Amino acid sequence: MDDTPWGQKAYVFVGSLSHSSKTRAWFSESDDQAHLIVGIDEVLRRLGGSGREWRWVRGR
């Protein structure tokens, strides 16, 4: 997200489980490896665990 109210980029990590239609998200200030790991962990915890398959889509 380039047009944030505070003038800096924001990154949104989104996870969804297709069988239950659950979707959860996590906002981050960076997309480096450390923030990516935290984002994945937070999204998976909010979903209640991991699904059988993972699909990665990186939008810019």
CSV table of C-alpha atoms in Angstrom, one decimal, residues 1-49:
chain,number,residue,atom,x,y,z
A,1,MET,CA,0.0,0.0,0.0
A,2,ASP,CA,1.6,3.2,-1.1
A,3,ASP,CA,-1.0,5.7,-0.1
A,4,THR,CA,-1.1,5.3,3.6
A,5,PRO,CA,-2.2,8.2,5.9
A,6,TRP,CA,1.3,8.3,7.5
A,7,GLY,CA,3.1,8.6,4.1
A,8,GLN,CA,5.1,5.4,4.2
A,9,LYS,CA,4.5,2.0,2.6
A,10,ALA,CA,2.6,-0.7,4.4
A,11,TYR,CA,2.5,-4.4,3.6
A,12,VAL,CA,-0.5,-6.6,4.2
A,13,PHE,CA,-0.1,-10.4,4.6
A,14,VAL,CA,-3.3,-12.2,4.0
A,15,GLY,CA,-4.2,-15.9,4.6
A,16,SER,CA,-7.4,-17.7,3.8
A,17,LEU,CA,-8.7,-21.2,4.2
A,18,SER,CA,-10.9,-22.1,1.3
A,19,HIS,CA,-12.8,-24.9,3.0
A,20,SER,CA,-14.0,-22.7,5.8
A,21,SER,CA,-13.9,-19.3,4.1
A,22,LYS,CA,-11.8,-17.9,7.0
A,23,THR,CA,-9.6,-15.0,6.0
A,24,ARG,CA,-7.1,-13.2,8.3
A,25,ALA,CA,-4.6,-10.4,7.7
A,26,TRP,CA,-1.5,-8.8,9.3
A,27,PHE,CA,-0.1,-5.3,8.5
A,28,SER,CA,3.6,-4.8,8.5
A,29,GLU,CA,6.0,-1.9,8.0
A,30,SER,CA,8.4,-3.9,5.8
A,31,ASP,CA,8.6,-7.0,3.6
A,32,ASP,CA,12.0,-8.3,4.6
A,33,GLN,CA,12.5,-11.8,5.8
A,34,ALA,CA,12.1,-11.1,9.5
A,35,HIS,CA,8.8,-9.3,9.0
A,36,LEU,CA,7.6,-12.0,6.5
A,37,ILE,CA,8.2,-14.7,9.1
A,38,VAL,CA,6.3,-12.8,11.8
A,39,GLY,CA,3.5,-12.1,9.3
A,40,ILE,CA,3.2,-15.8,8.4
A,41,ASP,CA,3.2,-16.8,12.0
A,42,GLU,CA,0.5,-14.2,13.0
A,43,VAL,CA,-1.8,-15.1,10.1
A,44,LEU,CA,-1.5,-18.8,10.8
A,45,ARG,CA,-2.2,-18.3,14.5
A,46,ARG,CA,-5.3,-16.2,13.7
A,47,LEU,CA,-6.5,-18.9,11.3
A,48,GLY,CA,-6.0,-21.6,13.9
A,49,GLY,CA,-3.3,-23.5,12.1
